[in-house]
PDB file of C-alpha atoms in Angstrom:
ATOM      1  CA  MET A1492     -21.576 -13.540   5.751  1.00 49.00           C
ATOM      2  CA  TYR A1493     -23.258 -11.082   8.099  1.00 47.00           C
ATOM      3  CA  ARG A1494     -20.021 -10.650  10.044  1.00 50.00           C
ATOM      4  CA  LEU A1495     -18.182  -9.750   6.850  1.00 42.00           C
ATOM      5  CA  ALA A1496     -20.900  -7.277   5.892  1.00 42.00           C
ATOM      6  CA  LEU A1497     -20.742  -5.711   9.355  1.00 39.00           C
ATOM      7  CA  LEU A1498     -16.941  -5.428   9.195  1.00 42.00           C
ATOM      8  CA  LEU A1499     -17.134  -3.831   5.761  1.00 42.00           C
ATOM      9  CA  LEU A1500     -19.778  -1.392   6.981  1.00 43.00           C
ATOM     10  CA  ILE A1501     -17.641  -0.424   9.973  1.00 51.00           C
ATOM     11  CA  GLY A1502     -14.614  -0.052   7.698  1.00 51.00           C
ATOM     12  CA  ALA A1503     -16.563   2.140   5.287  1.00 48.00           C
ATOM     13  CA  ALA A1504     -17.749   4.345   8.149  1.00 48.00           C
ATOM     14  CA  CYS A1505     -14.189   4.722   9.382  1.00 51.00           C
ATOM     15  CA  VAL A1506     -12.928   5.580   5.922  1.00 47.00           C
ATOM     16  CA  ALA A1507     -15.601   8.239   5.552  1.00 47.00           C
ATOM     17  CA  HIS A1508     -14.363   9.908   8.731  1.00 45.00           C
ATOM     18  CA  ALA A1509     -10.646   9.164   8.476  1.00 43.00           C
ATOM     19  CA  ASP A1510      -9.692  11.466   5.628  1.00 42.00           C
ATOM     20  CA  HIS A1511      -7.631  13.769   7.790  1.00 43.00           C
ATOM     21  CA  HIS A1512      -6.880  11.795  10.943  1.00 49.00           C
ATOM     22  CA  VAL A1513      -4.818   8.631  11.046  1.00 50.00           C
ATOM     23  CA  GLY A1514      -6.021   8.001  14.579  1.00 46.00           C
ATOM     24  CA  HIS A1515      -9.711   7.500  13.813  1.00 59.00           C
ATOM     25  CA  CYS A1516      -9.648   4.027  12.288  1.00 87.00           C
ATOM     26  CA  CYS A1517      -5.934   3.342  12.115  1.00 93.00           C
ATOM     27  CA  SER A1518      -5.682   3.305  15.890  1.00 94.00           C
ATOM     28  CA  ALA A1519      -2.490   3.401  17.929  1.00 94.00           C
ATOM     29  CA  GLY A1520      -2.868  -0.345  18.389  1.00 95.00           C
ATOM     30  CA  ASP A1521      -3.319  -0.871  14.639  1.00 96.00           C
ATOM     31  CA  ARG A1522      -0.278   1.271  13.888  1.00 96.00           C
ATOM     32  CA  HIS A1523       1.796  -0.713  16.363  1.00 96.00           C
ATOM     33  CA  VAL A1524       0.671  -4.044  14.877  1.00 96.00           C
ATOM     34  CA  VAL A1525       1.330  -2.943  11.295  1.00 96.00           C
ATOM     35  CA  GLN A1526       4.763  -1.567  12.138  1.00 96.00           C
ATOM     36  CA  GLU A1527       5.727  -4.610  14.206  1.00 96.00           C
ATOM     37  CA  GLN A1528       4.599  -7.057  11.525  1.00 95.00           C
ATOM     38  CA  TRP A1529       6.270  -5.022   8.755  1.00 94.00           C
ATOM     39  CA  TYR A1530       9.585  -4.865  10.631  1.00 93.00           C
ATOM     40  CA  GLY A1531       9.368  -8.563  11.461  1.00 90.00           C
ATOM     41  CA  LEU A1532       8.741  -9.489   7.845  1.00 87.00           C
ATOM     42  CA  PHE A1533      11.925  -7.826   6.638  1.00 86.00           C
ATOM     43  CA  LYS A1534      14.083  -8.037   9.762  1.00 87.00           C
ATOM     44  CA  ASN A1535      16.384 -10.831   8.619  1.00 81.00           C
ATOM     45  CA  GLN A1536      15.909 -10.474   4.871  1.00 87.00           C
ATOM     46  CA  ASP A1537      18.347  -9.143   2.324  1.00 89.00           C
ATOM     47  CA  ALA A1538      17.786  -6.543  -0.384  1.00 90.00           C
ATOM     48  CA  LYS A1539      17.016  -9.242  -2.966  1.00 92.00           C
ATOM     49  CA  PHE A1540      14.045 -10.422  -0.907  1.00 90.00           C
ATOM     50  CA  ARG A1541      12.718  -6.874  -0.561  1.00 90.00           C
ATOM     51  CA  ALA A1542      13.203  -6.294  -4.295  1.00 93.00           C
ATOM     52  CA  GLY A1543      11.350  -9.519  -5.062  1.00 92.00           C
ATOM     53  CA  VAL A1544       8.400  -8.449  -2.914  1.00 91.00           C
ATOM     54  CA  ALA A1545       8.407  -5.008  -4.552  1.00 92.00           C
ATOM     55  CA  ARG A1546       8.390  -6.492  -8.054  1.00 94.00           C
ATOM     56  CA  LEU A1547       5.663  -8.959  -7.128  1.00 93.00           C
ATOM     57  CA  LEU A1548       3.360  -6.217  -5.818  1.00 92.00           C
ATOM     58  CA  LEU A1549       3.854  -4.046  -8.893  1.00 95.00           C
ATOM     59  CA  GLN A1550       3.459  -6.998 -11.245  1.00 95.00           C
ATOM     60  CA  ARG A1551       0.174  -7.891  -9.538  1.00 94.00           C
ATOM     61  CA  VAL A1552      -1.194  -4.411 -10.259  1.00 95.00           C
ATOM     62  CA  LEU A1553      -0.080  -4.730 -13.875  1.00 95.00           C
ATOM     63  CA  GLN A1554      -1.661  -8.169 -14.120  1.00 95.00           C
ATOM     64  CA  ASP A1555      -4.961  -6.815 -12.750  1.00 95.00           C
ATOM     65  CA  HIS A1556      -4.773  -3.696 -14.958  1.00 95.00           C
ATOM     66  CA  PRO A1557      -2.957  -4.345 -18.248  1.00 95.00           C
ATOM     67  CA  ASP A1558      -3.791  -0.772 -19.301  1.00 95.00           C
ATOM     68  CA  ALA A1559      -1.417   0.449 -16.572  1.00 94.00           C
ATOM     69  CA  LYS A1560       1.552  -1.115 -18.353  1.00 95.00           C
ATOM     70  CA  ALA A1561       1.925   1.964 -20.568  1.00 94.00           C
ATOM     71  CA  LEU A1562       2.575   4.080 -17.464  1.00 94.00           C
ATOM     72  CA  PHE A1563       5.726   2.056 -16.826  1.00 94.00           C
ATOM     73  CA  ALA A1564       7.184   2.116 -20.336  1.00 92.00           C
ATOM     74  CA  ASN A1565      10.164   4.184 -19.152  1.00 94.00           C
ATOM     75  CA  VAL A1566      11.096   1.646 -16.486  1.00 95.00           C
ATOM     76  CA  ASP A1567      11.509  -1.382 -18.758  1.00 95.00           C
ATOM     77  CA  VAL A1568       8.226  -3.012 -17.760  1.00 95.00           C
ATOM     78  CA  ASP A1569       8.790  -5.792 -20.309  1.00 94.00           C
ATOM     79  CA  HIS A1570      11.769  -7.025 -18.271  1.00 95.00           C
ATOM     80  CA  PRO A1571      10.382  -7.264 -14.728  1.00 94.00           C
ATOM     81  CA  THR A1572      13.493  -8.897 -13.297  1.00 94.00           C
ATOM     82  CA  GLY A1573      15.817  -6.317 -14.817  1.00 96.00           C
ATOM     83  CA  GLY A1574      17.527  -3.563 -12.920  1.00 96.00           C
ATOM     84  CA  VAL A1575      15.463  -0.641 -14.228  1.00 97.00           C
ATOM     85  CA  PHE A1576      12.096  -2.204 -13.374  1.00 96.00           C
ATOM     86  CA  THR A1577      13.412  -3.480 -10.045  1.00 97.00           C
ATOM     87  CA  ALA A1578      14.700  -0.008  -9.148  1.00 97.00           C
ATOM     88  CA  HIS A1579      11.291   1.506  -9.867  1.00 96.00           C
ATOM     89  CA  ALA A1580       9.485  -1.214  -7.927  1.00 95.00           C
ATOM     90  CA  MET A1581      11.814  -0.475  -5.008  1.00 95.00           C
ATOM     91  CA  ARG A1582      10.969   3.246  -5.179  1.00 95.00           C
ATOM     92  CA  ILE A1583       7.302   2.304  -4.773  1.00 94.00           C
ATOM     93  CA  PHE A1584       8.138  -0.166  -2.026  1.00 92.00           C
ATOM     94  CA  ASN A1585      10.298   2.404  -0.227  1.00 94.00           C
ATOM     95  CA  ALA A1586       7.433   4.917  -0.296  1.00 95.00           C
ATOM     96  CA  LEU A1587       5.224   2.319   1.396  1.00 95.00           C
ATOM     97  CA  ASP A1588       8.006   1.544   3.869  1.00 95.00           C
ATOM     98  CA  MET A1589       8.369   5.263   4.655  1.00 97.00           C
ATOM     99  CA  ALA A1590       4.616   5.629   5.226  1.00 97.00           C
ATOM    100  CA  ILE A1591       4.538   2.648   7.580  1.00 97.00           C
ATOM    101  CA  ASN A1592       7.525   4.057   9.469  1.00 96.00           C
ATOM    102  CA  LEU A1593       5.728   7.408   9.776  1.00 97.00           C
ATOM    103  CA  LEU A1594       2.453   6.010  11.110  1.00 97.00           C
ATOM    104  CA  ASP A1595       3.341   7.323  14.579  1.00 95.00           C
ATOM    105  CA  ASP A1596       3.998  10.860  13.311  1.00 95.00           C
ATOM    106  CA  GLU A1597       0.730  12.066  11.798  1.00 93.00           C
ATOM    107  CA  ASP A1598       2.069  15.423  10.586  1.00 96.00           C
ATOM    108  CA  ALA A1599       5.070  13.895   8.830  1.00 97.00           C
ATOM    109  CA  LEU A1600       2.947  11.035   7.457  1.00 97.00           C
ATOM    110  CA  ASN A1601       0.349  13.381   5.994  1.00 96.00           C
ATOM    111  CA  ALA A1602       3.034  15.630   4.502  1.00 97.00           C
ATOM    112  CA  ALA A1603       4.692  12.613   2.866  1.00 97.00           C
ATOM    113  CA  LEU A1604       1.383  11.231   1.589  1.00 97.00           C
ATOM    114  CA  ASP A1605       0.328  14.644   0.261  1.00 97.00           C
ATOM    115  CA  HIS A1606       3.630  14.858  -1.606  1.00 97.00           C
ATOM    116  CA  LEU A1607       3.079  11.393  -3.095  1.00 97.00           C
ATOM    117  CA  ALA A1608      -0.503  12.367  -3.998  1.00 97.00           C
ATOM    118  CA  ASP A1609       0.814  15.437  -5.842  1.00 97.00           C
ATOM    119  CA  GLN A1610       3.337  13.304  -7.732  1.00 95.00           C
ATOM    120  CA  HIS A1611       0.668  10.833  -8.842  1.00 95.00           C
ATOM    121  CA  GLU A1612      -1.821  13.560  -9.737  1.00 95.00           C
ATOM    122  CA  ALA A1613       0.795  15.031 -12.096  1.00 94.00           C
ATOM    123  CA  ARG A1614       1.080  11.731 -14.006  1.00 93.00           C
ATOM    124  CA  PRO A1615      -1.649  11.394 -16.645  1.00 93.00           C
ATOM    125  CA  GLY A1616      -3.325   8.022 -16.714  1.00 93.00           C
ATOM    126  CA  VAL A1617      -2.816   7.040 -13.072  1.00 95.00           C
ATOM    127  CA  LYS A1618      -6.111   5.737 -11.649  1.00 95.00           C
ATOM    128  CA  ARG A1619      -7.412   5.182  -8.139  1.00 95.00           C
ATOM    129  CA  GLU A1620      -8.190   1.581  -9.002  1.00 95.00           C
ATOM    130  CA  TYR A1621      -4.458   0.864  -9.307  1.00 95.00           C
ATOM    131  CA  PHE A1622      -4.042   1.731  -5.624  1.00 95.00           C
ATOM    132  CA  THR A1623      -7.001  -0.466  -4.737  1.00 94.00           C
ATOM    133  CA  SER A1624      -5.366  -3.300  -6.642  1.00 94.00           C
ATOM    134  CA  PHE A1625      -2.053  -2.684  -4.849  1.00 94.00           C
ATOM    135  CA  GLY A1626      -3.843  -2.896  -1.492  1.00 94.00           C
ATOM    136  CA  GLN A1627      -5.613  -6.086  -2.524  1.00 94.00           C
ATOM    137  CA  ALA A1628      -2.309  -7.621  -3.579  1.00 93.00           C
ATOM    138  CA  MET A1629      -0.898  -6.821  -0.156  1.00 92.00           C
ATOM    139  CA  HIS A1630      -3.926  -8.308   1.594  1.00 92.00           C
ATOM    140  CA  ARG A1631      -3.628 -11.502  -0.473  1.00 92.00           C
ATOM    141  CA  GLY A1632       0.122 -11.814   0.022  1.00 89.00           C
ATOM    142  CA  LEU A1633       0.803 -10.747   3.594  1.00 89.00           C
ATOM    143  CA  PRO A1634      -1.184 -13.552   5.254  1.00 91.00           C
ATOM    144  CA  LYS A1635       1.020 -16.019   3.382  1.00 87.00           C
ATOM    145  CA  VAL A1636       4.219 -14.653   4.911  1.00 84.00           C
ATOM    146  CA  LEU A1637       3.074 -13.372   8.312  1.00 85.00           C
ATOM    147  CA  ASP A1638       2.201 -15.863  11.038  1.00 83.00           C
ATOM    148  CA  HIS A1639      -0.257 -13.567  12.815  1.00 90.00           C
ATOM    149  CA  TYR A1640      -1.496 -11.285  10.053  1.00 93.00           C
ATOM    150  CA  ASP A1641      -3.960  -8.776  11.495  1.00 95.00           C
ATOM    151  CA  TYR A1642      -6.358  -8.155   8.616  1.00 94.00           C
ATOM    152  CA  MET A1643      -8.207  -5.268  10.275  1.00 95.00           C
ATOM    153  CA  ALA A1644      -5.061  -3.392  11.335  1.00 96.00           C
ATOM    154  CA  TRP A1645      -3.593  -3.700   7.847  1.00 95.00           C
ATOM    155  CA  ARG A1646      -6.911  -2.821   6.247  1.00 93.00           C
ATOM    156  CA  GLN A1647      -7.355   0.335   8.320  1.00 95.00           C
ATOM    157  CA  CYS A1648      -3.797   1.625   8.137  1.00 96.00           C
ATOM    158  CA  GLY A1649      -3.015   0.363   4.637  1.00 94.00           C
ATOM    159  CA  PHE A1650      -6.264   1.728   3.260  1.00 92.00           C
ATOM    160  CA  TYR A1651      -5.519   5.093   4.831  1.00 94.00           C
ATOM    161  CA  ILE A1652      -2.053   5.235   3.236  1.00 96.00           C
ATOM    162  CA  LEU A1653      -3.171   4.166  -0.243  1.00 95.00           C
ATOM    163  CA  ASN A1654      -6.366   6.213  -0.198  1.00 95.00           C
ATOM    164  CA  LYS A1655      -4.450   9.328   0.826  1.00 96.00           C
ATOM    165  CA  ILE A1656      -1.950   8.866  -2.028  1.00 96.00           C
ATOM    166  CA  ALA A1657      -4.805   8.360  -4.500  1.00 96.00           C
ATOM    167  CA  SER A1658      -6.883  11.216  -3.044  1.00 95.00           C
ATOM    168  CA  LYS A1659      -6.033  13.725  -5.786  1.00 95.00           C
ATOM    169  CA  LEU A1660      -6.710  11.392  -8.700  1.00 94.00           C
ATOM    170  CA  HIS A1661      -9.835  11.963 -10.719  1.00 81.00           C
ATOM    171  CA  ALA A1662     -10.415   8.456 -12.001  1.00 69.00           C
TER     172      ALA A1662
END
């Protein structure tokens, strides 16, 4: 229990200082691990697998936050296996994929994440807690499909990505 508390304290300290620098807590080693594991996960998979993962992540957020369902009314949220919902889930997934691919280019990563933050700020009703839920869904799911899931690397880099996108949200 004390180890977990210490890890959370260290993580919180890193987050407090990592607002503008990927390198502080999402180290070069963490970035390498995250990118390597991400590439390995999808290396030999087809588009249907990626789409399934994308839908699953988005559905988890909607399950955790039923109030968020209204935000997805225009993407046929009531038919989660349909083409419209799948296409939207893939847009979200592709944004995450882009961010992971840009982890080694801090300027490009921050520009992309700032752009995504602006897009989400412009959408009324989007809440920070939805990004927290998305991150939690990843942290619950990835260990099930990755043989050597590195919790701390994913926590540091994934938290940075999601926190940066949610940084302009008020709630």
